[in-house]
Amino acid sequence: MLIFRRTVAPGMRSPIGPGRFLTAIVCLCAALSLHSSPESEVDLTPWKSGERMVFESMNRDETQLLGYLALSIQSSSLDDRPTWRIESRDSRESTGYSLVEVDADSFLPIYSVFRSEGMGEIEARYQDEGVAISHRLRQAGSRLKQLNRTYEIFQSSYLMRKFPVQNGYQQPVYMVDSSRPAKQIPAIMRITEIKNISTIHGDQLCYRVTALIGETRVHFWIGINEHRWIYRIENEGVGVMRLVDAFADATEHPDQFEAGQPGSVFRLTLPPDWLAFSTPDTTGIINGDQVTFLPPGGLGSLKLSRHPKMVSLDQVYDGSINWLKENRRKFALNPSSITEIHTGKIKGRSFTGSYEEDRNQMTLFHALVEEGEHLYIFTAHAPSGNFSDMEKSIGVIVQSLESFER
């Protein structure tokens, strides 16, 4: 469920690194929870279509912020079957996205897709005869024989929220990680403790689910209330994930985003279903000058960096073009895309270009905007076939920029 791109598989086989542990952990537990005996299973669905949870990812002593992860669930259908569509968007490391379609009744996975800047796109289809996995960057995919109680590791932890609240309850399962096609992984999960913990909703009575995968042990703290929010995830010796926002209906998520520092704040408007998070620096501190945007569908990425205005816009533009030519394989500027920006108090210039990355044809968008005493640099990347899906939304974000400087 909570996903660290490229996190899960390695984490299952060996200790997971601090920047990626959560995904494996969350997903893993989730999958475990997916199988419970009918006589002990709780007839409970604590979520409604449109729910969203947002987590902050911390290092193991909770002194350094690594990034954010958002989980959402929607009722849907696939091939005329009612499903739950579970999505995660991750601002950590290279931004990543995953989607799992699960049968609405059995919660067994039907289809999953995983996208990240570093790994491309990976699809998995779950059938009676096995799990078929395809990778956009490879000529051939792979097929796994499906064992009983095999579940997709990403986001399947939603079912843990349906567990009967009783100490010692446990279930063994198999999991498959479609972000790194490999063997199905045996795992076991157990409810190990019930106690009050401090949460964004005050002190809450929670049950702890401990997932054991090889030498990796992860704990999930789930509230004993009508929502069964996942409040906390602990990967022993690696890191912690803490719930910082919970929306029973994601339409309540604010569409205005603010960043910056006191006395020098800027604001942006987000298109529907876009998310934005301030990006921590290498020490885990947020200075407010870096923002990561997560588009719906995970079809690309957009980042913003703010800098003191030191040189002219023309100098920055020329420097950007030269850098792209030197650092992006076969970069080609699209001359007809060069656009001057004049909206309200802001002025700037934007352009698009193409380049190659891991056999993919990519489109890059760059906007340089002057506002107040700062220069704002927007940079977006997407596979060329998907760029048009996000181009209009990027324009809305750039044009909405407002700064409030004293």
mmCIF file of C-alpha atoms in Angstrom:
data_model
loop_
_atom_site.group_PDB
_atom_site.id
_atom_site.type_symbol
_atom_site.label_atom_id
_atom_site.label_comp_id
_atom_site.label_asym_id
_atom_site.label_seq_id
_atom_site.Cartn_x
_atom_site.Cartn_y
_atom_site.Cartn_z
ATOM 1 C CA MET A 1 0.000 0.000 0.000
ATOM 2 C CA LEU A 2 2.312 2.798 1.019
ATOM 3 C CA ILE A 3 4.799 2.685 -1.646
ATOM 4 C CA PHE A 4 8.358 3.517 -2.046
ATOM 5 C CA ARG A 5 9.013 3.150 -5.665
ATOM 6 C CA ARG A 6 11.513 0.419 -6.232
ATOM 7 C CA THR A 7 11.274 -0.233 -2.554
ATOM 8 C CA VAL A 8 9.275 -3.295 -2.086
ATOM 9 C CA ALA A 9 11.106 -6.116 -3.693
ATOM 10 C CA PRO A 10 14.550 -5.329 -2.350
ATOM 11 C CA GLY A 11 13.082 -4.716 1.046
ATOM 12 C CA MET A 12 11.577 -8.138 1.096
ATOM 13 C CA ARG A 13 14.818 -9.838 0.315
ATOM 14 C CA SER A 14 17.199 -7.670 2.292
ATOM 15 C CA PRO A 15 17.095 -4.661 4.610
ATOM 16 C CA ILE A 16 15.341 -1.712 2.972
ATOM 17 C CA GLY A 17 17.155 1.597 2.647
ATOM 18 C CA PRO A 18 15.915 4.622 4.565
ATOM 19 C CA GLY A 19 14.497 6.346 1.521
ATOM 20 C CA ARG A 20 12.415 3.461 0.310
ATOM 21 C CA PHE A 21 11.381 1.239 3.168
ATOM 22 C CA LEU A 22 7.793 2.282 3.511
ATOM 23 C CA THR A 23 6.423 1.017 0.352
ATOM 24 C CA ALA A 24 7.574 -2.451 0.874
ATOM 25 C CA ILE A 25 6.416 -2.402 4.360
ATOM 26 C CA VAL A 26 3.017 -1.048 3.825
ATOM 27 C CA CYS A 27 2.304 -3.085 0.833
ATOM 28 C CA LEU A 28 3.588 -6.084 2.457
ATOM 29 C CA CYS A 29 1.405 -5.844 5.463
ATOM 30 C CA ALA A 30 -1.457 -5.068 3.321
ATOM 31 C CA ALA A 31 -1.069 -8.130 1.322
ATOM 32 C CA LEU A 32 -0.849 -10.161 4.403
ATOM 33 C CA SER A 33 -4.077 -8.809 5.580
ATOM 34 C CA LEU A 34 -5.780 -9.707 2.422
ATOM 35 C CA HIS A 35 -6.369 -13.263 3.471
ATOM 36 C CA SER A 36 -8.389 -14.004 6.552
ATOM 37 C CA SER A 37 -10.631 -16.925 7.306
ATOM 38 C CA PRO A 38 -14.349 -16.287 6.693
ATOM 39 C CA GLU A 39 -15.291 -17.061 10.259
ATOM 40 C CA SER A 40 -12.952 -14.423 11.677
ATOM 41 C CA GLU A 41 -13.213 -11.764 8.980
ATOM 42 C CA VAL A 42 -14.941 -8.561 10.001
ATOM 43 C CA ASP A 43 -17.829 -7.505 7.770
ATOM 44 C CA LEU A 44 -16.540 -3.951 7.652
ATOM 45 C CA THR A 45 -15.546 -1.505 4.930
ATOM 46 C CA PRO A 46 -14.197 1.509 6.840
ATOM 47 C CA TRP A 47 -13.510 3.578 3.724
ATOM 48 C CA LYS A 48 -15.790 5.219 1.168
ATOM 49 C CA SER A 49 -15.070 6.026 -2.463
ATOM 50 C CA GLY A 50 -12.883 9.120 -2.649
ATOM 51 C CA GLU A 51 -10.949 8.627 0.597
ATOM 52 C CA ARG A 52 -7.351 9.905 0.762
ATOM 53 C CA MET A 53 -4.576 9.496 3.351
ATOM 54 C CA VAL A 54 -1.344 11.534 3.269
ATOM 55 C CA PHE A 55 1.773 10.344 5.123
ATOM 56 C CA GLU A 56 5.086 11.981 5.904
ATOM 57 C CA SER A 57 8.102 9.696 5.687
ATOM 58 C CA MET A 58 10.754 10.110 8.400
ATOM 59 C CA ASN A 59 14.086 8.509 9.205
ATOM 60 C CA ARG A 60 14.214 5.987 12.048
ATOM 61 C CA ASP A 61 14.681 8.512 14.871
ATOM 62 C CA GLU A 62 12.064 10.813 13.302
ATOM 63 C CA THR A 63 14.423 13.780 12.973
ATOM 64 C CA GLN A 64 14.628 13.960 9.163
ATOM 65 C CA LEU A 65 11.780 14.308 6.669
ATOM 66 C CA LEU A 66 12.251 12.207 3.526
ATOM 67 C CA GLY A 67 9.086 13.115 1.629
ATOM 68 C CA TYR A 68 5.376 12.388 1.360
ATOM 69 C CA LEU A 69 3.090 9.651 0.127
ATOM 70 C CA ALA A 70 -0.629 9.938 -0.709
ATOM 71 C CA LEU A 71 -3.032 6.985 -0.881
ATOM 72 C CA SER A 72 -6.529 7.125 -2.314
ATOM 73 C CA ILE A 73 -9.320 4.666 -3.079
ATOM 74 C CA GLN A 74 -12.212 4.922 -5.544
ATOM 75 C CA SER A 75 -15.040 2.604 -6.511
ATOM 76 C CA SER A 76 -14.621 1.612 -10.155
ATOM 77 C CA SER A 77 -15.151 -1.238 -12.613
ATOM 78 C CA LEU A 78 -12.954 -3.321 -14.893
ATOM 79 C CA ASP A 79 -14.337 -5.588 -17.614
ATOM 80 C CA ASP A 80 -17.814 -5.141 -16.108
ATOM 81 C CA ARG A 81 -16.595 -6.275 -12.678
ATOM 82 C CA PRO A 82 -17.079 -3.872 -9.747
ATOM 83 C CA THR A 83 -13.685 -2.989 -8.295
ATOM 84 C CA TRP A 84 -11.851 -0.781 -5.853
ATOM 85 C CA ARG A 85 -9.141 1.303 -7.510
ATOM 86 C CA ILE A 86 -6.299 1.992 -5.071
ATOM 87 C CA GLU A 87 -3.676 4.578 -6.048
ATOM 88 C CA SER A 88 -0.512 5.873 -4.437
ATOM 89 C CA ARG A 89 1.551 8.919 -5.352
ATOM 90 C CA ASP A 90 5.006 9.290 -3.884
ATOM 91 C CA SER A 91 7.149 12.437 -3.676
ATOM 92 C CA ARG A 92 10.164 10.591 -2.292
ATOM 93 C CA GLU A 93 13.296 10.015 -4.355
ATOM 94 C CA SER A 94 12.199 9.791 -7.987
ATOM 95 C CA THR A 95 8.488 10.463 -7.981
ATOM 96 C CA GLY A 96 6.391 7.348 -8.410
ATOM 97 C CA TYR A 97 2.842 6.162 -8.917
ATOM 98 C CA SER A 98 1.044 2.857 -8.600
ATOM 99 C CA LEU A 99 -2.496 1.660 -9.164
ATOM 100 C CA VAL A 100 -4.114 -1.619 -8.184
ATOM 101 C CA GLU A 101 -7.597 -2.701 -9.297
ATOM 102 C CA VAL A 102 -9.021 -5.263 -6.865
ATOM 103 C CA ASP A 103 -12.260 -7.225 -6.998
ATOM 104 C CA ALA A 104 -14.839 -5.385 -4.892
ATOM 105 C CA ASP A 105 -16.000 -8.578 -3.163
ATOM 106 C CA SER A 106 -12.886 -10.729 -2.741
ATOM 107 C CA PHE A 107 -10.358 -7.858 -2.742
ATOM 108 C CA LEU A 108 -8.131 -10.069 -4.901
ATOM 109 C CA PRO A 109 -6.009 -8.102 -7.399
ATOM 110 C CA ILE A 110 -7.043 -8.028 -11.057
ATOM 111 C CA TYR A 111 -4.668 -5.492 -12.573
ATOM 112 C CA SER A 112 -1.831 -3.246 -11.434
ATOM 113 C CA VAL A 113 0.420 -0.638 -12.997
ATOM 114 C CA PHE A 114 3.542 0.957 -11.563
ATOM 115 C CA ARG A 115 5.245 4.067 -12.978
ATOM 116 C CA SER A 116 8.406 5.836 -11.880
ATOM 117 C CA GLU A 117 10.988 8.137 -13.422
ATOM 118 C CA GLY A 118 13.711 5.561 -12.958
ATOM 119 C CA MET A 119 11.918 2.344 -13.913
ATOM 120 C CA GLY A 120 9.402 3.293 -16.575
ATOM 121 C CA GLU A 121 6.059 1.477 -16.557
ATOM 122 C CA ILE A 122 5.334 -2.045 -15.330
ATOM 123 C CA GLU A 123 1.951 -3.764 -15.676
ATOM 124 C CA ALA A 124 0.669 -6.944 -14.050
ATOM 125 C CA ARG A 125 -2.490 -8.902 -14.876
ATOM 126 C CA TYR A 126 -3.740 -11.501 -12.417
ATOM 127 C CA GLN A 127 -5.364 -14.570 -13.958
ATOM 128 C CA ASP A 128 -6.212 -18.086 -12.814
ATOM 129 C CA GLU A 129 -3.186 -19.465 -14.638
ATOM 130 C CA GLY A 130 -0.749 -16.958 -13.161
ATOM 131 C CA VAL A 131 0.467 -13.380 -13.006
ATOM 132 C CA ALA A 132 1.567 -11.875 -16.337
ATOM 133 C CA ILE A 133 4.010 -8.983 -15.977
ATOM 134 C CA SER A 134 5.168 -6.632 -18.735
ATOM 135 C CA HIS A 135 7.818 -3.918 -18.579
ATOM 136 C CA ARG A 136 7.847 -1.004 -21.028
ATOM 137 C CA LEU A 137 11.665 -0.885 -21.062
ATOM 138 C CA ARG A 138 12.136 -4.594 -21.806
ATOM 139 C CA GLN A 139 11.411 -6.621 -24.920
ATOM 140 C CA ALA A 140 9.725 -9.433 -22.997
ATOM 141 C CA GLY A 141 7.736 -9.666 -19.819
ATOM 142 C CA SER A 142 7.520 -12.507 -17.322
ATOM 143 C CA ARG A 143 4.894 -14.855 -15.960
ATOM 144 C CA LEU A 144 4.634 -16.178 -12.426
ATOM 145 C CA LYS A 145 2.683 -19.271 -11.469
ATOM 146 C CA GLN A 146 0.039 -18.061 -9.068
ATOM 147 C CA LEU A 147 0.030 -19.723 -5.660
ATOM 148 C CA ASN A 148 -3.007 -19.738 -3.404
ATOM 149 C CA ARG A 149 -3.555 -16.469 -1.552
ATOM 150 C CA THR A 150 -1.241 -14.455 -3.790
ATOM 151 C CA TYR A 151 -1.727 -10.714 -3.610
ATOM 152 C CA GLU A 152 -0.200 -7.611 -5.167
ATOM 153 C CA ILE A 153 2.029 -6.036 -2.585
ATOM 154 C CA PHE A 154 1.277 -2.400 -3.408
ATOM 155 C CA GLN A 155 -1.474 -0.841 -1.329
ATOM 156 C CA SER A 156 -3.164 -4.101 -0.441
ATOM 157 C CA SER A 157 -2.855 -3.114 3.200
ATOM 158 C CA TYR A 158 -6.295 -1.584 2.942
ATOM 159 C CA LEU A 159 -7.601 -4.979 3.954
ATOM 160 C CA MET A 160 -5.710 -4.810 7.229
ATOM 161 C CA ARG A 161 -8.238 -2.196 8.200
ATOM 162 C CA LYS A 162 -10.902 -4.939 8.085
ATOM 163 C CA PHE A 163 -9.096 -7.275 10.467
ATOM 164 C CA PRO A 164 -10.854 -8.570 13.563
ATOM 165 C CA VAL A 165 -9.419 -6.723 16.553
ATOM 166 C CA GLN A 166 -7.984 -9.583 18.585
ATOM 167 C CA ASN A 167 -4.459 -10.019 19.877
ATOM 168 C CA GLY A 168 -2.605 -12.899 18.251
ATOM 169 C CA TYR A 169 -4.705 -13.019 15.080
ATOM 170 C CA GLN A 170 -2.388 -13.993 12.205
ATOM 171 C CA GLN A 171 -2.400 -15.091 8.562
ATOM 172 C CA PRO A 172 0.253 -16.396 6.134
ATOM 173 C CA VAL A 173 0.102 -15.263 2.484
ATOM 174 C CA TYR A 174 2.120 -14.946 -0.708
ATOM 175 C CA MET A 175 2.868 -11.582 -2.287
ATOM 176 C CA VAL A 176 4.061 -10.501 -5.709
ATOM 177 C CA ASP A 177 5.833 -7.207 -6.318
ATOM 178 C CA SER A 178 5.114 -6.046 -9.852
ATOM 179 C CA SER A 179 7.683 -3.229 -9.639
ATOM 180 C CA ARG A 180 10.419 -5.858 -9.659
ATOM 181 C CA PRO A 181 9.134 -9.056 -11.232
ATOM 182 C CA ALA A 182 10.460 -11.910 -9.151
ATOM 183 C CA LYS A 183 9.287 -14.915 -7.191
ATOM 184 C CA GLN A 184 6.234 -14.742 -4.993
ATOM 185 C CA ILE A 185 7.244 -13.917 -1.446
ATOM 186 C CA PRO A 186 5.921 -15.842 1.580
ATOM 187 C CA ALA A 187 5.095 -13.648 4.561
ATOM 188 C CA ILE A 188 3.199 -13.709 7.829
ATOM 189 C CA MET A 189 1.282 -11.009 9.665
ATOM 190 C CA ARG A 190 0.016 -10.840 13.228
ATOM 191 C CA ILE A 191 -1.903 -8.462 15.490
ATOM 192 C CA THR A 192 0.570 -8.003 18.337
ATOM 193 C CA GLU A 193 -0.653 -5.125 20.510
ATOM 194 C CA ILE A 194 -3.591 -2.854 21.311
ATOM 195 C CA LYS A 195 -2.960 0.511 22.969
ATOM 196 C CA ASN A 196 -3.473 4.291 22.775
ATOM 197 C CA ILE A 197 -1.078 6.302 20.622
ATOM 198 C CA SER A 198 -0.843 10.013 19.798
ATOM 199 C CA THR A 199 -2.234 10.867 16.332
ATOM 200 C CA ILE A 200 -3.449 13.833 14.270
ATOM 201 C CA HIS A 201 -6.867 13.097 15.794
ATOM 202 C CA GLY A 202 -5.572 13.134 19.373
ATOM 203 C CA ASP A 203 -4.966 10.007 21.437
ATOM 204 C CA GLN A 204 -6.511 7.023 19.644
ATOM 205 C CA LEU A 205 -6.889 3.393 20.646
ATOM 206 C CA CYS A 206 -5.118 1.384 17.924
ATOM 207 C CA TYR A 207 -4.213 -2.183 17.099
ATOM 208 C CA ARG A 208 -0.723 -2.980 15.820
ATOM 209 C CA VAL A 209 -0.234 -5.334 12.893
ATOM 210 C CA THR A 210 3.299 -6.750 12.655
ATOM 211 C CA ALA A 211 4.400 -8.059 9.271
ATOM 212 C CA LEU A 212 7.370 -10.415 9.096
ATOM 213 C CA ILE A 213 9.087 -10.922 5.746
ATOM 214 C CA GLY A 214 12.357 -12.732 6.080
ATOM 215 C CA GLU A 215 14.438 -10.566 8.405
ATOM 216 C CA THR A 216 12.312 -7.475 7.814
ATOM 217 C CA ARG A 217 9.744 -6.550 10.447
ATOM 218 C CA VAL A 218 7.204 -3.759 9.992
ATOM 219 C CA HIS A 219 4.480 -2.490 12.327
ATOM 220 C CA PHE A 220 1.213 -0.792 11.300
ATOM 221 C CA TRP A 221 -0.867 1.110 13.846
ATOM 222 C CA ILE A 222 -4.549 1.208 12.851
ATOM 223 C CA GLY A 223 -7.235 3.157 14.691
ATOM 224 C CA ILE A 224 -10.115 1.281 16.296
ATOM 225 C CA ASN A 225 -12.788 3.670 15.070
ATOM 226 C CA GLU A 226 -15.227 4.032 12.196
ATOM 227 C CA HIS A 227 -12.520 4.982 9.681
ATOM 228 C CA ARG A 228 -9.742 2.595 10.745
ATOM 229 C CA TRP A 229 -7.142 5.156 9.603
ATOM 230 C CA ILE A 230 -3.574 3.856 9.342
ATOM 231 C CA TYR A 231 -1.896 6.292 11.717
ATOM 232 C CA ARG A 232 1.663 5.041 11.823
ATOM 233 C CA ILE A 233 3.989 2.592 10.063
ATOM 234 C CA GLU A 234 7.311 1.586 11.606
ATOM 235 C CA ASN A 235 10.028 -0.308 9.747
ATOM 236 C CA GLU A 236 12.343 -1.524 12.500
ATOM 237 C CA GLY A 237 15.755 0.129 12.288
ATOM 238 C CA VAL A 238 14.913 1.989 9.071
ATOM 239 C CA GLY A 239 12.177 4.620 9.277
ATOM 240 C CA VAL A 240 8.668 5.737 10.191
ATOM 241 C CA MET A 241 5.614 6.883 8.239
ATOM 242 C CA ARG A 242 3.123 9.162 10.019
ATOM 243 C CA LEU A 243 -0.385 10.117 8.915
ATOM 244 C CA VAL A 244 -0.559 13.918 8.538
ATOM 245 C CA ASP A 245 -3.815 14.367 6.574
ATOM 246 C CA ALA A 246 -6.919 12.208 6.277
ATOM 247 C CA PHE A 247 -9.852 13.000 4.007
ATOM 248 C CA ALA A 248 -12.956 10.835 3.931
ATOM 249 C CA ASP A 249 -13.664 12.669 0.658
ATOM 250 C CA ALA A 250 -10.653 13.843 -1.365
ATOM 251 C CA THR A 251 -12.663 16.703 -2.883
ATOM 252 C CA GLU A 252 -12.102 18.380 0.499
ATOM 253 C CA HIS A 253 -8.363 18.494 -0.242
ATOM 254 C CA PRO A 254 -7.415 22.191 -0.644
ATOM 255 C CA ASP A 255 -6.774 23.382 -4.211
ATOM 256 C CA GLN A 256 -4.496 26.221 -3.038
ATOM 257 C CA PHE A 257 -0.887 25.459 -2.140
ATOM 258 C CA GLU A 258 1.423 27.815 -0.236
ATOM 259 C CA ALA A 259 5.169 27.619 0.298
ATOM 260 C CA GLY A 260 8.105 29.917 1.004
ATOM 261 C CA GLN A 261 9.233 31.504 4.275
ATOM 262 C CA PRO A 262 7.663 34.069 6.616
ATOM 263 C CA GLY A 263 7.594 37.396 4.811
ATOM 264 C CA SER A 264 8.199 35.747 1.429
ATOM 265 C CA VAL A 265 5.329 33.399 0.645
ATOM 266 C CA PHE A 266 4.087 32.231 -2.751
ATOM 267 C CA ARG A 267 0.801 30.584 -3.676
ATOM 268 C CA LEU A 268 -0.289 28.310 -6.521
ATOM 269 C CA THR A 269 -3.626 26.899 -7.676
ATOM 270 C CA LEU A 270 -3.776 23.143 -8.244
ATOM 271 C CA PRO A 271 -5.924 21.619 -11.010
ATOM 272 C CA PRO A 272 -8.366 18.856 -9.962
ATOM 273 C CA ASP A 273 -6.667 15.821 -8.395
ATOM 274 C CA TRP A 274 -3.157 17.319 -8.522
ATOM 275 C CA LEU A 275 -1.126 17.234 -5.300
ATOM 276 C CA ALA A 276 1.811 19.387 -4.193
ATOM 277 C CA PHE A 277 4.329 19.000 -1.363
ATOM 278 C CA SER A 278 7.238 21.105 -0.187
ATOM 279 C CA THR A 279 10.429 19.188 -0.892
ATOM 280 C CA PRO A 280 12.910 18.665 1.975
ATOM 281 C CA ASP A 281 16.601 19.314 1.377
ATOM 282 C CA THR A 282 19.300 16.676 1.903
ATOM 283 C CA THR A 283 19.164 17.235 5.675
ATOM 284 C CA GLY A 284 15.397 16.734 5.816
ATOM 285 C CA ILE A 285 14.665 20.422 6.362
ATOM 286 C CA ILE A 286 11.953 22.215 4.384
ATOM 287 C CA ASN A 287 13.031 25.739 3.437
ATOM 288 C CA GLY A 288 9.954 26.359 1.306
ATOM 289 C CA ASP A 289 11.794 26.994 -1.978
ATOM 290 C CA GLN A 290 11.360 23.538 -3.554
ATOM 291 C CA VAL A 291 8.009 21.981 -4.501
ATOM 292 C CA THR A 292 7.135 18.585 -5.994
ATOM 293 C CA PHE A 293 3.817 18.254 -7.854
ATOM 294 C CA LEU A 294 2.168 14.860 -8.329
ATOM 295 C CA PRO A 295 -0.209 14.616 -11.311
ATOM 296 C CA PRO A 296 -3.092 12.143 -11.473
ATOM 297 C CA GLY A 297 -2.163 8.888 -13.147
ATOM 298 C CA GLY A 298 1.558 9.280 -12.528
ATOM 299 C CA LEU A 299 2.146 10.041 -16.213
ATOM 300 C CA GLY A 300 4.843 12.633 -15.600
ATOM 301 C CA SER A 301 6.408 14.906 -13.018
ATOM 302 C CA LEU A 302 6.575 18.624 -12.293
ATOM 303 C CA LYS A 303 8.981 20.380 -9.943
ATOM 304 C CA LEU A 304 9.454 23.992 -8.921
ATOM 305 C CA SER A 305 12.524 25.659 -7.477
ATOM 306 C CA ARG A 306 12.722 29.284 -6.321
ATOM 307 C CA HIS A 307 15.943 31.313 -6.380
ATOM 308 C CA PRO A 308 16.990 34.905 -5.639
ATOM 309 C CA LYS A 309 16.878 36.941 -8.847
ATOM 310 C CA MET A 310 20.583 37.384 -9.692
ATOM 311 C CA VAL A 311 20.818 37.623 -13.493
ATOM 312 C CA SER A 312 18.530 38.507 -16.390
ATOM 313 C CA LEU A 313 15.823 36.195 -17.704
ATOM 314 C CA ASP A 314 17.672 35.929 -21.036
ATOM 315 C CA GLN A 315 20.825 34.713 -19.274
ATOM 316 C CA VAL A 316 18.903 32.064 -17.347
ATOM 317 C CA TYR A 317 17.122 30.963 -20.524
ATOM 318 C CA ASP A 318 20.381 30.605 -22.489
ATOM 319 C CA GLY A 319 21.988 28.740 -19.601
ATOM 320 C CA SER A 320 19.032 26.343 -19.373
ATOM 321 C CA ILE A 321 19.144 25.510 -23.091
ATOM 322 C CA ASN A 322 22.901 24.884 -22.968
ATOM 323 C CA TRP A 323 22.571 22.672 -19.890
ATOM 324 C CA LEU A 324 19.820 20.590 -21.500
ATOM 325 C CA LYS A 325 21.878 20.085 -24.664
ATOM 326 C CA GLU A 326 24.794 18.815 -22.581
ATOM 327 C CA ASN A 327 22.832 16.675 -20.118
ATOM 328 C CA ARG A 328 19.816 15.278 -22.000
ATOM 329 C CA ARG A 329 20.441 12.672 -24.692
ATOM 330 C CA LYS A 330 19.471 14.006 -28.138
ATOM 331 C CA PHE A 331 17.777 17.066 -26.665
ATOM 332 C CA ALA A 332 15.965 19.125 -29.312
ATOM 333 C CA LEU A 333 14.257 22.429 -28.583
ATOM 334 C CA ASN A 334 10.839 22.946 -30.173
ATOM 335 C CA PRO A 335 11.207 26.531 -31.502
ATOM 336 C CA SER A 336 7.454 27.004 -31.991
ATOM 337 C CA SER A 337 6.852 26.276 -28.297
ATOM 338 C CA ILE A 338 8.794 29.308 -27.011
ATOM 339 C CA THR A 339 6.208 31.493 -25.269
ATOM 340 C CA GLU A 340 6.518 34.776 -23.417
ATOM 341 C CA ILE A 341 4.543 34.840 -20.161
ATOM 342 C CA HIS A 342 2.817 38.033 -19.011
ATOM 343 C CA THR A 343 0.116 37.539 -16.378
ATOM 344 C CA GLY A 344 -0.576 40.044 -13.639
ATOM 345 C CA LYS A 345 2.707 40.809 -11.924
ATOM 346 C CA ILE A 346 4.632 37.867 -13.362
ATOM 347 C CA LYS A 347 6.674 37.695 -16.528
ATOM 348 C CA GLY A 348 8.712 34.897 -17.964
ATOM 349 C CA ARG A 349 9.324 32.451 -20.774
ATOM 350 C CA SER A 350 8.452 28.812 -21.370
ATOM 351 C CA PHE A 351 9.422 26.179 -23.924
ATOM 352 C CA THR A 352 9.260 22.465 -24.614
ATOM 353 C CA GLY A 353 11.794 20.076 -26.066
ATOM 354 C CA SER A 354 12.316 16.366 -26.640
ATOM 355 C CA TYR A 355 15.021 13.940 -25.517
ATOM 356 C CA GLU A 356 15.632 10.207 -25.129
ATOM 357 C CA GLU A 357 15.747 8.307 -21.848
ATOM 358 C CA ASP A 358 16.006 4.526 -21.515
ATOM 359 C CA ARG A 359 14.614 3.976 -25.019
ATOM 360 C CA ASN A 360 11.682 6.287 -24.267
ATOM 361 C CA GLN A 361 10.974 9.460 -26.207
ATOM 362 C CA MET A 362 10.425 12.131 -23.556
ATOM 363 C CA THR A 363 9.024 15.657 -23.618
ATOM 364 C CA LEU A 364 10.380 18.334 -21.292
ATOM 365 C CA PHE A 365 8.616 21.556 -20.300
ATOM 366 C CA HIS A 366 10.554 24.459 -18.803
ATOM 367 C CA ALA A 367 9.139 27.758 -17.523
ATOM 368 C CA LEU A 368 11.258 30.596 -16.118
ATOM 369 C CA VAL A 369 9.143 33.123 -14.225
ATOM 370 C CA GLU A 370 10.151 36.350 -12.468
ATOM 371 C CA GLU A 371 7.949 37.495 -9.588
ATOM 372 C CA GLY A 372 9.016 39.949 -6.908
ATOM 373 C CA GLU A 373 12.630 39.380 -5.893
ATOM 374 C CA HIS A 374 12.718 35.775 -7.051
ATOM 375 C CA LEU A 375 13.084 33.585 -10.118
ATOM 376 C CA TYR A 376 10.787 30.537 -10.262
ATOM 377 C CA ILE A 377 11.871 27.582 -12.399
ATOM 378 C CA PHE A 378 9.198 25.007 -13.337
ATOM 379 C CA THR A 379 10.424 21.761 -14.913
ATOM 380 C CA ALA A 380 8.153 18.949 -16.125
ATOM 381 C CA HIS A 381 8.983 15.611 -17.756
ATOM 382 C CA ALA A 382 6.663 13.042 -19.336
ATOM 383 C CA PRO A 383 6.740 10.344 -22.000
ATOM 384 C CA SER A 384 5.985 12.199 -25.219
ATOM 385 C CA GLY A 385 2.770 10.248 -25.764
ATOM 386 C CA ASN A 386 1.439 11.400 -22.394
ATOM 387 C CA PHE A 387 2.618 14.999 -22.270
ATOM 388 C CA SER A 388 -0.546 16.461 -23.806
ATOM 389 C CA ASP A 389 -2.558 14.961 -20.909
ATOM 390 C CA MET A 390 -0.802 17.228 -18.412
ATOM 391 C CA GLU A 391 0.195 20.226 -20.563
ATOM 392 C CA LYS A 392 -2.937 22.288 -19.866
ATOM 393 C CA SER A 393 -2.732 21.627 -16.111
ATOM 394 C CA ILE A 394 0.920 22.698 -16.022
ATOM 395 C CA GLY A 395 -0.066 25.956 -17.680
ATOM 396 C CA VAL A 396 -2.759 26.543 -15.045
ATOM 397 C CA ILE A 397 -0.219 26.049 -12.253
ATOM 398 C CA VAL A 398 2.397 28.359 -13.789
ATOM 399 C CA GLN A 399 -0.109 31.117 -14.595
ATOM 400 C CA SER A 400 -1.563 30.980 -11.065
ATOM 401 C CA LEU A 401 1.711 31.940 -9.340
ATOM 402 C CA GLU A 402 1.331 34.741 -6.781
ATOM 403 C CA SER A 403 3.997 35.955 -4.376
ATOM 404 C CA PHE A 404 3.549 37.901 -1.156
ATOM 405 C CA GLU A 405 6.852 39.545 -0.268
ATOM 406 C CA ARG A 406 7.381 42.217 2.370
#
